[in-house]
Amino acid sequence: MSERFLVIGGDAAGMSAASKAKRDDPELEVVVFERGDWVSYGACGLPYYVEGIIEHLDDLVIVDPDKVAQRGIDLRRGSEVVGITPRDRTITVESDDGRYEEPYDHLLLATGGRGKLPPVPGAALDGVFTIRNLDAGRALRNYIHPDESTTVPQEQAGYGSTLREMVGEVDTVAVLGANKIGLELAEAFVGRGLEVHVFETGATVLPVYGTDVASVVDQHLRERGVHLHLGTDVEQLRGDDGSVTAVETGDGSVDVGAVVADLGVDPNTELASDAGIELGTSGAVARDEYGRTNVPDVYAAGDCAEKHHLLLDETITWPYALAANRAGRAIGSTVAGTPTPVGGIVGTNVMKLFDLEVARTGLTRAEAEAAGFDAISRTITTITRAHYYGGWTRITVRMTADRDSGRLLGGSLVGEEGAAHRVNAVATALHARMTVAEVGSLDFGYAPPFGPVWDPVLTAAKVLEDARG
Amino acid sequence: MSERFLVIGGDAAGMSAASKAKRDDPELEVVVFERGDWVSYGACGLPYYVEGIIEHLDDLVIVDPDKVAQRGIDLRRGSEVVGITPRDRTITVESDDGRYEEPYDHLLLATGGRGKLPPVPGAALDGVFTIRNLDAGRALRNYIHPDESTTVPQEQAGYGSTLREMVGEVDTVAVLGANKIGLELAEAFVGRGLEVHVFETGATVLPVYGTDVASVVDQHLRERGVHLHLGTDVEQLRGDDGSVTAVETGDGSVDVGAVVADLGVDPNTELASDAGIELGTSGAVARDEYGRTNVPDVYAAGDCAEKHHLLLDETITWPYALAANRAGRAIGSTVAGTPTPVGGIVGTNVMKLFDLEVARTGLTRAEAEAAGFDAISRTITTITRAHYYGGWTRITVRMTADRDSGRLLGGSLVGEEGAAHRVNAVATALHARMTVAEVGSLDFGYAPPFGPVWDPVLTAAKVLEDARG
């Protein structure tokens, strides 16, 4: 009889593992249990769905269920795994067909995470959203733009909110947290013609991008009409008739019709804990370099599992798509017979905000100092094309190193072109533990339409190396 | 008395060395001898000057002579160094003021290179150009578009051609060699409304970019009206009244009004040879890792000097701007008291061709096999943005590895967006001697406007690693 690989959760990590395992070992019986309707979806596209430039939720789906079946994977949607019994090597599933058990030879926990609501009064009001999956995105769009509503059963819309029975006009939206998704949503709301207020407890937008990059973003957001409330603690969400109507801070109150929180992600670990699977210090499921938990033949990947940060040499939560896909794929290989490490992260992130590309990798100076490094940073601003080639704009690059060894610790970039892909070279240098002197000596490409002779990344490294000396 | 650092040649390597040395050691007396008029110019911008989108040659100058003087550098234009006497530590200079000697403590040879003319009858006809410096660019533009002519003394225009006394209409141009500058010029000529014929002895355009990338470029060039003559040897250039009128090949004859050769660069080494400075196997000046020649206190950098190819572990000629700037800057540091290696290259190149970004780094499979590697390559084509994010186009990535060890050996990319900067991550991985498995596990950034979750570079690495297994 063939071995059975059961996967709990049908998004990035789960579907990557299932697909890779089945492809590498066609004899393997692979079953994916997804409690919702959607599998293999691109939640990172939700801001564009909310804005309306992506019309249908279906458009975000990467692999549709029919394709999954064609791959020979037994996909069971509407099937929630409610228990794991390691002693018997079984799981317990609840679906419309009732409750049943399934035996496993290999099991993957890919239960994801959920957005944090603000820990203040009023967080349970209607019109307060987090946004981590497609139904939440739909509920948010329906709430702010009800004439685009599709019929959604009440019980499916409950991600921090339910559909209002009487939908009024929403013309002002609050975003809690000036982080990646929050600011992408701010752009989406501006695109909708809404007034947007962003509330951030830190002193700058994008606190993990470094102050110099943040200040460029700050100015750009304000020019586009986004109202920024920085260094501001939200104390309460006020409501009327069960729906949110205002954000209250120490500095006063702002009337809003909806609130979206981007305050981090809590890993979904209840199923693991109940089964005696250990969590790590970050609160996510602990796993070794192959994604194995403390329970034999049980793996964890995606937002529910810890990631290994290569610069900190610590495990952290890191709820981003590539890390989930990569860990899932690696575990699929391992289950199919080729032990494959899930790999570490260096903290790379990138986003578009209006006309800006914004990117970061590694550690900011503040993060590096908190981790015990004696860090030094420098910021340069240069141009994105040769000076004589038309259409150049400014690009700002901030780079951080260990003062004594010169080891590169991080970089962030912002500009209207060239920032998004340039960050990956910096990320590669971080993986390779290069010094900034080594980075400054890299043989990059040069052509007038794409940069100055010394690429901005090289210039930043040279300036930082000179400052260190 | 302060030490004297003399620099022969005022472009990329020479001016970088002079500027860095003076900045790091203001006591140093720094003198730059340039036989022509132009210093610190961006020869890589010449195709755009030829096309006319850059109007004036002055626009290409990066640091003008006044600025050089402000830096405390004694810049002597129109001053040709005609001899080096290592025994006396002097050089001999010829200028309008006559012939004189100058003593040095440190000397840098940055004499550059010159474009190769085709080794066929007719190469000395008027209307046959190479293009390596500003005067050559001007002569070419004047020749094909005489109504934009500026007054150029005959003796300055002699780069494979002189100005015709009676300029007629040029409506067809031949480019010899389908390499970077040649194809950039082909685009420029199309922009001018000229008929363009490219002659290449190899079977594809861009032979050092690999066949799959070349075929995308091939199709794009043809769509834009460029006539490609591949696998074609030029046997003769025919002329009429001293001016070129046709290109003759084994396949027939093509009438043309001008010819531009991009067939490689010969390093300017005569001055070095005459002084007993050793050349390397590549024909360029041999130097150690600090840019030192075999003669004490004499350095060489830029197109006249060899480069160390980190993958081949051999010295080669590599006439590109960044390598020249970097070596110059390093030698400037060394002369000023901080020994700094000039660094190696991995063979990175990038260009814009009409709507395409085209990039390469490392070795193609053919190059790898010629170097003794048992090489394996794979090519993927994917999309440049998330599938649901509008405006995506195709990007093709070819990657080559050592079959046994999995070590990354090279990559090339082509597409309408994202190819130019992505290559630098691949170049960084080459510097770090990563395997393709390691490349496939890199923590790159992801956002829907900039790529799929698995960046095309990661996908190519994964596919190649799977194929190797």
PDB file of N, CA and C in Angstrom, chain A residues 154-223:
ATOM      1  N   GLN A 154     -23.468  35.298   5.773  1.00  0.00           N
ATOM      2  CA  GLN A 154     -22.972  35.985   6.959  1.00  0.00           C
ATOM      3  C   GLN A 154     -21.818  35.237   7.626  1.00  0.00           C
ATOM      4  N   GLU A 155     -21.974  33.915   7.705  1.00  0.00           N
ATOM      5  CA  GLU A 155     -20.969  33.170   8.481  1.00  0.00           C
ATOM      6  C   GLU A 155     -19.601  33.167   7.805  1.00  0.00           C
ATOM      7  N   GLN A 156     -19.587  33.457   6.485  1.00  0.00           N
ATOM      8  CA  GLN A 156     -18.283  33.490   5.816  1.00  0.00           C
ATOM      9  C   GLN A 156     -17.613  34.844   5.913  1.00  0.00           C
ATOM     10  N   ALA A 157     -18.384  35.860   6.286  1.00  0.00           N
ATOM     11  CA  ALA A 157     -17.837  37.210   6.223  1.00  0.00           C
ATOM     12  C   ALA A 157     -17.214  37.644   7.552  1.00  0.00           C
ATOM     13  N   GLY A 158     -17.174  36.754   8.495  1.00  0.00           N
ATOM     14  CA  GLY A 158     -16.827  37.142   9.849  1.00  0.00           C
ATOM     15  C   GLY A 158     -15.341  37.225  10.156  1.00  0.00           C
ATOM     16  N   TYR A 159     -14.630  38.033   9.461  1.00  0.00           N
ATOM     17  CA  TYR A 159     -13.212  38.220   9.779  1.00  0.00           C
ATOM     18  C   TYR A 159     -13.056  39.575  10.425  1.00  0.00           C
ATOM     19  N   GLY A 160     -13.422  39.671  11.710  1.00  0.00           N
ATOM     20  CA  GLY A 160     -13.372  40.946  12.399  1.00  0.00           C
ATOM     21  C   GLY A 160     -14.579  41.802  12.066  1.00  0.00           C
ATOM     22  N   SER A 161     -15.452  41.287  11.265  1.00  0.00           N
ATOM     23  CA  SER A 161     -16.610  42.081  10.868  1.00  0.00           C
ATOM     24  C   SER A 161     -17.665  41.183  10.258  1.00  0.00           C
ATOM     25  N   THR A 162     -18.858  41.661  10.168  1.00  0.00           N
ATOM     26  CA  THR A 162     -19.877  41.032   9.334  1.00  0.00           C
ATOM     27  C   THR A 162     -20.397  42.088   8.379  1.00  0.00           C
ATOM     28  N   LEU A 163     -21.041  41.650   7.341  1.00  0.00           N
ATOM     29  CA  LEU A 163     -21.646  42.612   6.429  1.00  0.00           C
ATOM     30  C   LEU A 163     -22.717  43.388   7.170  1.00  0.00           C
ATOM     31  N   ARG A 164     -22.713  44.686   7.006  1.00  0.00           N
ATOM     32  CA  ARG A 164     -23.806  45.457   7.577  1.00  0.00           C
ATOM     33  C   ARG A 164     -25.086  45.120   6.834  1.00  0.00           C
ATOM     34  N   GLU A 165     -26.167  45.094   7.552  1.00  0.00           N
ATOM     35  CA  GLU A 165     -27.426  44.843   6.850  1.00  0.00           C
ATOM     36  C   GLU A 165     -27.824  46.059   6.035  1.00  0.00           C
ATOM     37  N   MET A 166     -27.612  47.215   6.620  1.00  0.00           N
ATOM     38  CA  MET A 166     -27.895  48.442   5.890  1.00  0.00           C
ATOM     39  C   MET A 166     -26.552  49.115   5.621  1.00  0.00           C
ATOM     40  N   VAL A 167     -26.084  48.989   4.410  1.00  0.00           N
ATOM     41  CA  VAL A 167     -24.778  49.575   4.138  1.00  0.00           C
ATOM     42  C   VAL A 167     -24.926  51.028   3.735  1.00  0.00           C
ATOM     43  N   GLY A 168     -24.209  51.874   4.427  1.00  0.00           N
ATOM     44  CA  GLY A 168     -24.188  53.284   4.055  1.00  0.00           C
ATOM     45  C   GLY A 168     -22.956  53.560   3.234  1.00  0.00           C
ATOM     46  N   GLU A 169     -22.670  54.818   3.038  1.00  0.00           N
ATOM     47  CA  GLU A 169     -21.508  55.224   2.270  1.00  0.00           C
ATOM     48  C   GLU A 169     -20.302  55.251   3.217  1.00  0.00           C
ATOM     49  N   VAL A 170     -19.217  54.605   2.820  1.00  0.00           N
ATOM     50  CA  VAL A 170     -17.973  54.750   3.555  1.00  0.00           C
ATOM     51  C   VAL A 170     -17.107  55.721   2.780  1.00  0.00           C
ATOM     52  N   ASP A 171     -16.744  56.838   3.389  1.00  0.00           N
ATOM     53  CA  ASP A 171     -15.893  57.774   2.658  1.00  0.00           C
ATOM     54  C   ASP A 171     -14.567  58.028   3.349  1.00  0.00           C
ATOM     55  N   THR A 172     -14.405  57.498   4.546  1.00  0.00           N
ATOM     56  CA  THR A 172     -13.144  57.657   5.263  1.00  0.00           C
ATOM     57  C   THR A 172     -12.757  56.324   5.880  1.00  0.00           C
ATOM     58  N   VAL A 173     -11.501  55.943   5.707  1.00  0.00           N
ATOM     59  CA  VAL A 173     -11.034  54.652   6.206  1.00  0.00           C
ATOM     60  C   VAL A 173      -9.786  54.874   7.054  1.00  0.00           C
ATOM     61  N   ALA A 174      -9.687  54.123   8.144  1.00  0.00           N
ATOM     62  CA  ALA A 174      -8.475  54.150   8.960  1.00  0.00           C
ATOM     63  C   ALA A 174      -7.673  52.884   8.715  1.00  0.00           C
ATOM     64  N   VAL A 175      -6.365  53.040   8.612  1.00  0.00           N
ATOM     65  CA  VAL A 175      -5.443  51.911   8.565  1.00  0.00           C
ATOM     66  C   VAL A 175      -4.629  51.941   9.839  1.00  0.00           C
ATOM     67  N   LEU A 176      -4.630  50.852  10.565  1.00  0.00           N
ATOM     68  CA  LEU A 176      -3.844  50.781  11.800  1.00  0.00           C
ATOM     69  C   LEU A 176      -2.541  50.051  11.508  1.00  0.00           C
ATOM     70  N   GLY A 177      -1.442  50.759  11.614  1.00  0.00           N
ATOM     71  CA  GLY A 177      -0.129  50.181  11.336  1.00  0.00           C
ATOM     72  C   GLY A 177       0.361  50.592   9.956  1.00  0.00           C
ATOM     73  N   ALA A 178       1.511  51.301   9.926  1.00  0.00           N
ATOM     74  CA  ALA A 178       2.056  51.781   8.648  1.00  0.00           C
ATOM     75  C   ALA A 178       3.075  50.779   8.130  1.00  0.00           C
ATOM     76  N   ASN A 179       2.611  49.548   7.947  1.00  0.00           N
ATOM     77  CA  ASN A 179       3.476  48.480   7.458  1.00  0.00           C
ATOM     78  C   ASN A 179       3.100  48.154   6.015  1.00  0.00           C
ATOM     79  N   LYS A 180       3.704  47.074   5.494  1.00  0.00           N
ATOM     80  CA  LYS A 180       3.567  46.765   4.068  1.00  0.00           C
ATOM     81  C   LYS A 180       2.112  46.690   3.604  1.00  0.00           C
ATOM     82  N   ILE A 181       1.336  45.777   4.174  1.00  0.00           N
ATOM     83  CA  ILE A 181      -0.040  45.583   3.704  1.00  0.00           C
ATOM     84  C   ILE A 181      -0.890  46.807   4.001  1.00  0.00           C
ATOM     85  N   GLY A 182      -0.657  47.407   5.153  1.00  0.00           N
ATOM     86  CA  GLY A 182      -1.429  48.578   5.523  1.00  0.00           C
ATOM     87  C   GLY A 182      -1.248  49.716   4.525  1.00  0.00           C
ATOM     88  N   LEU A 183      -0.010  49.950   4.125  1.00  0.00           N
ATOM     89  CA  LEU A 183       0.226  51.049   3.189  1.00  0.00           C
ATOM     90  C   LEU A 183      -0.236  50.693   1.784  1.00  0.00           C
ATOM     91  N   GLU A 184      -0.103  49.414   1.403  1.00  0.00           N
ATOM     92  CA  GLU A 184      -0.668  49.006   0.112  1.00  0.00           C
ATOM     93  C   GLU A 184      -2.185  49.231   0.104  1.00  0.00           C
ATOM     94  N   LEU A 185      -2.807  48.946   1.250  1.00  0.00           N
ATOM     95  CA  LEU A 185      -4.254  49.194   1.340  1.00  0.00           C
ATOM     96  C   LEU A 185      -4.559  50.691   1.325  1.00  0.00           C
ATOM     97  N   ALA A 186      -3.711  51.479   1.957  1.00  0.00           N
ATOM     98  CA  ALA A 186      -3.924  52.931   1.924  1.00  0.00           C
ATOM     99  C   ALA A 186      -3.953  53.414   0.480  1.00  0.00           C
ATOM    100  N   GLU A 187      -3.008  52.905  -0.338  1.00  0.00           N
ATOM    101  CA  GLU A 187      -3.011  53.269  -1.752  1.00  0.00           C
ATOM    102  C   GLU A 187      -4.311  52.821  -2.418  1.00  0.00           C
ATOM    103  N   ALA A 188      -4.756  51.603  -2.077  1.00  0.00           N
ATOM    104  CA  ALA A 188      -6.000  51.087  -2.665  1.00  0.00           C
ATOM    105  C   ALA A 188      -7.188  51.980  -2.312  1.00  0.00           C
ATOM    106  N   PHE A 189      -7.234  52.437  -1.073  1.00  0.00           N
ATOM    107  CA  PHE A 189      -8.357  53.280  -0.651  1.00  0.00           C
ATOM    108  C   PHE A 189      -8.313  54.635  -1.351  1.00  0.00           C
ATOM    109  N   VAL A 190      -7.105  55.185  -1.498  1.00  0.00           N
ATOM    110  CA  VAL A 190      -6.985  56.443  -2.246  1.00  0.00           C
ATOM    111  C   VAL A 190      -7.470  56.233  -3.675  1.00  0.00           C
ATOM    112  N   GLY A 191      -7.115  55.073  -4.241  1.00  0.00           N
ATOM    113  CA  GLY A 191      -7.575  54.749  -5.592  1.00  0.00           C
ATOM    114  C   GLY A 191      -9.094  54.676  -5.684  1.00  0.00           C
ATOM    115  N   ARG A 192      -9.711  54.360  -4.565  1.00  0.00           N
ATOM    116  CA  ARG A 192     -11.181  54.315  -4.474  1.00  0.00           C
ATOM    117  C   ARG A 192     -11.794  55.688  -4.242  1.00  0.00           C
ATOM    118  N   GLY A 193     -10.930  56.688  -4.073  1.00  0.00           N
ATOM    119  CA  GLY A 193     -11.458  58.022  -3.793  1.00  0.00           C
ATOM    120  C   GLY A 193     -11.808  58.246  -2.335  1.00  0.00           C
ATOM    121  N   LEU A 194     -11.315  57.387  -1.458  1.00  0.00           N
ATOM    122  CA  LEU A 194     -11.638  57.520  -0.035  1.00  0.00           C
ATOM    123  C   LEU A 194     -10.593  58.383   0.675  1.00  0.00           C
ATOM    124  N   GLU A 195     -10.998  58.994   1.759  1.00  0.00           N
ATOM    125  CA  GLU A 195     -10.057  59.682   2.638  1.00  0.00           C
ATOM    126  C   GLU A 195      -9.420  58.633   3.540  1.00  0.00           C
ATOM    127  N   VAL A 196      -8.105  58.656   3.636  1.00  0.00           N
ATOM    128  CA  VAL A 196      -7.392  57.599   4.355  1.00  0.00           C
ATOM    129  C   VAL A 196      -6.565  58.186   5.485  1.00  0.00           C
ATOM    130  N   HIS A 197      -6.728  57.598   6.658  1.00  0.00           N
ATOM    131  CA  HIS A 197      -5.910  57.973   7.813  1.00  0.00           C
ATOM    132  C   HIS A 197      -5.115  56.755   8.272  1.00  0.00           C
ATOM    133  N   VAL A 198      -3.801  56.915   8.355  1.00  0.00           N
ATOM    134  CA  VAL A 198      -2.942  55.822   8.810  1.00  0.00           C
ATOM    135  C   VAL A 198      -2.443  56.149  10.215  1.00  0.00           C
ATOM    136  N   PHE A 199      -2.634  55.212  11.122  1.00  0.00           N
ATOM    137  CA  PHE A 199      -2.202  55.394  12.510  1.00  0.00           C
ATOM    138  C   PHE A 199      -1.052  54.433  12.806  1.00  0.00           C
ATOM    139  N   GLU A 200       0.049  55.008  13.278  1.00  0.00           N
ATOM    140  CA  GLU A 200       1.239  54.200  13.521  1.00  0.00           C
ATOM    141  C   GLU A 200       1.836  54.612  14.869  1.00  0.00           C
ATOM    142  N   THR A 201       2.080  53.627  15.717  1.00  0.00           N
ATOM    143  CA  THR A 201       2.656  53.955  17.025  1.00  0.00           C
ATOM    144  C   THR A 201       4.113  54.388  16.893  1.00  0.00           C
ATOM    145  N   GLY A 202       4.833  53.857  15.914  1.00  0.00           N
ATOM    146  CA  GLY A 202       6.224  54.255  15.709  1.00  0.00           C
ATOM    147  C   GLY A 202       6.332  55.683  15.197  1.00  0.00           C
ATOM    148  N   ALA A 203       7.567  56.193  15.208  1.00  0.00           N
ATOM    149  CA  ALA A 203       7.793  57.585  14.832  1.00  0.00           C
ATOM    150  C   ALA A 203       7.796  57.796  13.325  1.00  0.00           C
ATOM    151  N   THR A 204       7.899  56.716  12.563  1.00  0.00           N
ATOM    152  CA  THR A 204       7.929  56.831  11.101  1.00  0.00           C
ATOM    153  C   THR A 204       6.997  55.788  10.496  1.00  0.00           C
ATOM    154  N   VAL A 205       6.670  55.997   9.218  1.00  0.00           N
ATOM    155  CA  VAL A 205       6.056  54.900   8.471  1.00  0.00           C
ATOM    156  C   VAL A 205       7.118  53.820   8.294  1.00  0.00           C
ATOM    157  N   LEU A 206       6.702  52.607   7.997  1.00  0.00           N
ATOM    158  CA  LEU A 206       7.610  51.503   7.680  1.00  0.00           C
ATOM    159  C   LEU A 206       8.801  51.429   8.633  1.00  0.00           C
ATOM    160  N   PRO A 207       8.553  51.252   9.930  1.00  0.00           N
ATOM    161  CA  PRO A 207       9.658  51.292  10.890  1.00  0.00           C
ATOM    162  C   PRO A 207      10.792  50.316  10.564  1.00  0.00           C
ATOM    163  N   VAL A 208      10.500  49.217   9.898  1.00  0.00           N
ATOM    164  CA  VAL A 208      11.584  48.259   9.637  1.00  0.00           C
ATOM    165  C   VAL A 208      12.290  48.528   8.307  1.00  0.00           C
ATOM    166  N   TYR A 209      12.085  49.716   7.751  1.00  0.00           N
ATOM    167  CA  TYR A 209      12.785  50.080   6.513  1.00  0.00           C
ATOM    168  C   TYR A 209      13.868  51.126   6.751  1.00  0.00           C
ATOM    169  N   GLY A 210      13.998  51.603   7.979  1.00  0.00           N
ATOM    170  CA  GLY A 210      15.014  52.622   8.257  1.00  0.00           C
ATOM    171  C   GLY A 210      14.473  54.015   7.991  1.00  0.00           C
ATOM    172  N   THR A 211      14.966  54.978   8.764  1.00  0.00           N
ATOM    173  CA  THR A 211      14.373  56.316   8.752  1.00  0.00           C
ATOM    174  C   THR A 211      14.535  57.031   7.416  1.00  0.00           C
ATOM    175  N   ASP A 212      15.659  56.878   6.746  1.00  0.00           N
ATOM    176  CA  ASP A 212      15.869  57.664   5.524  1.00  0.00           C
ATOM    177  C   ASP A 212      14.944  57.209   4.400  1.00  0.00           C
ATOM    178  N   VAL A 213      14.769  55.912   4.278  1.00  0.00           N
ATOM    179  CA  VAL A 213      13.833  55.401   3.282  1.00  0.00           C
ATOM    180  C   VAL A 213      12.410  55.757   3.701  1.00  0.00           C
ATOM    181  N   ALA A 214      12.134  55.628   4.994  1.00  0.00           N
ATOM    182  CA  ALA A 214      10.791  55.948   5.488  1.00  0.00           C
ATOM    183  C   ALA A 214      10.431  57.395   5.199  1.00  0.00           C
ATOM    184  N   SER A 215      11.388  58.310   5.293  1.00  0.00           N
ATOM    185  CA  SER A 215      11.044  59.721   5.097  1.00  0.00           C
ATOM    186  C   SER A 215      10.676  60.009   3.642  1.00  0.00           C
ATOM    187  N   VAL A 216      11.290  59.288   2.700  1.00  0.00           N
ATOM    188  CA  VAL A 216      10.899  59.437   1.292  1.00  0.00           C
ATOM    189  C   VAL A 216       9.466  58.937   1.098  1.00  0.00           C
ATOM    190  N   VAL A 217       9.170  57.804   1.710  1.00  0.00           N
ATOM    191  CA  VAL A 217       7.827  57.239   1.603  1.00  0.00           C
ATOM    192  C   VAL A 217       6.816  58.165   2.274  1.00  0.00           C
ATOM    193  N   ASP A 218       7.176  58.673   3.438  1.00  0.00           N
ATOM    194  CA  ASP A 218       6.317  59.587   4.194  1.00  0.00           C
ATOM    195  C   ASP A 218       5.873  60.757   3.307  1.00  0.00           C
ATOM    196  N   GLN A 219       6.857  61.395   2.676  1.00  0.00           N
ATOM    197  CA  GLN A 219       6.546  62.558   1.848  1.00  0.00           C
ATOM    198  C   GLN A 219       5.642  62.177   0.663  1.00  0.00           C
ATOM    199  N   HIS A 220       5.953  61.038   0.053  1.00  0.00           N
ATOM    200  CA  HIS A 220       5.174  60.601  -1.107  1.00  0.00           C
ATOM    201  C   HIS A 220       3.723  60.310  -0.718  1.00  0.00           C
ATOM    202  N   LEU A 221       3.531  59.646   0.413  1.00  0.00           N
ATOM    203  CA  LEU A 221       2.169  59.333   0.856  1.00  0.00           C
ATOM    204  C   LEU A 221       1.380  60.616   1.124  1.00  0.00           C
ATOM    205  N   ARG A 222       2.025  61.579   1.784  1.00  0.00           N
ATOM    206  CA  ARG A 222       1.319  62.836   2.077  1.00  0.00           C
ATOM    207  C   ARG A 222       0.975  63.568   0.776  1.00  0.00           C
ATOM    208  N   GLU A 223       1.901  63.541  -0.189  1.00  0.00           N
ATOM    209  CA  GLU A 223       1.613  64.191  -1.479  1.00  0.00           C
ATOM    210  C   GLU A 223       0.415  63.546  -2.158  1.00  0.00           C
TER     211      GLU A 223
END
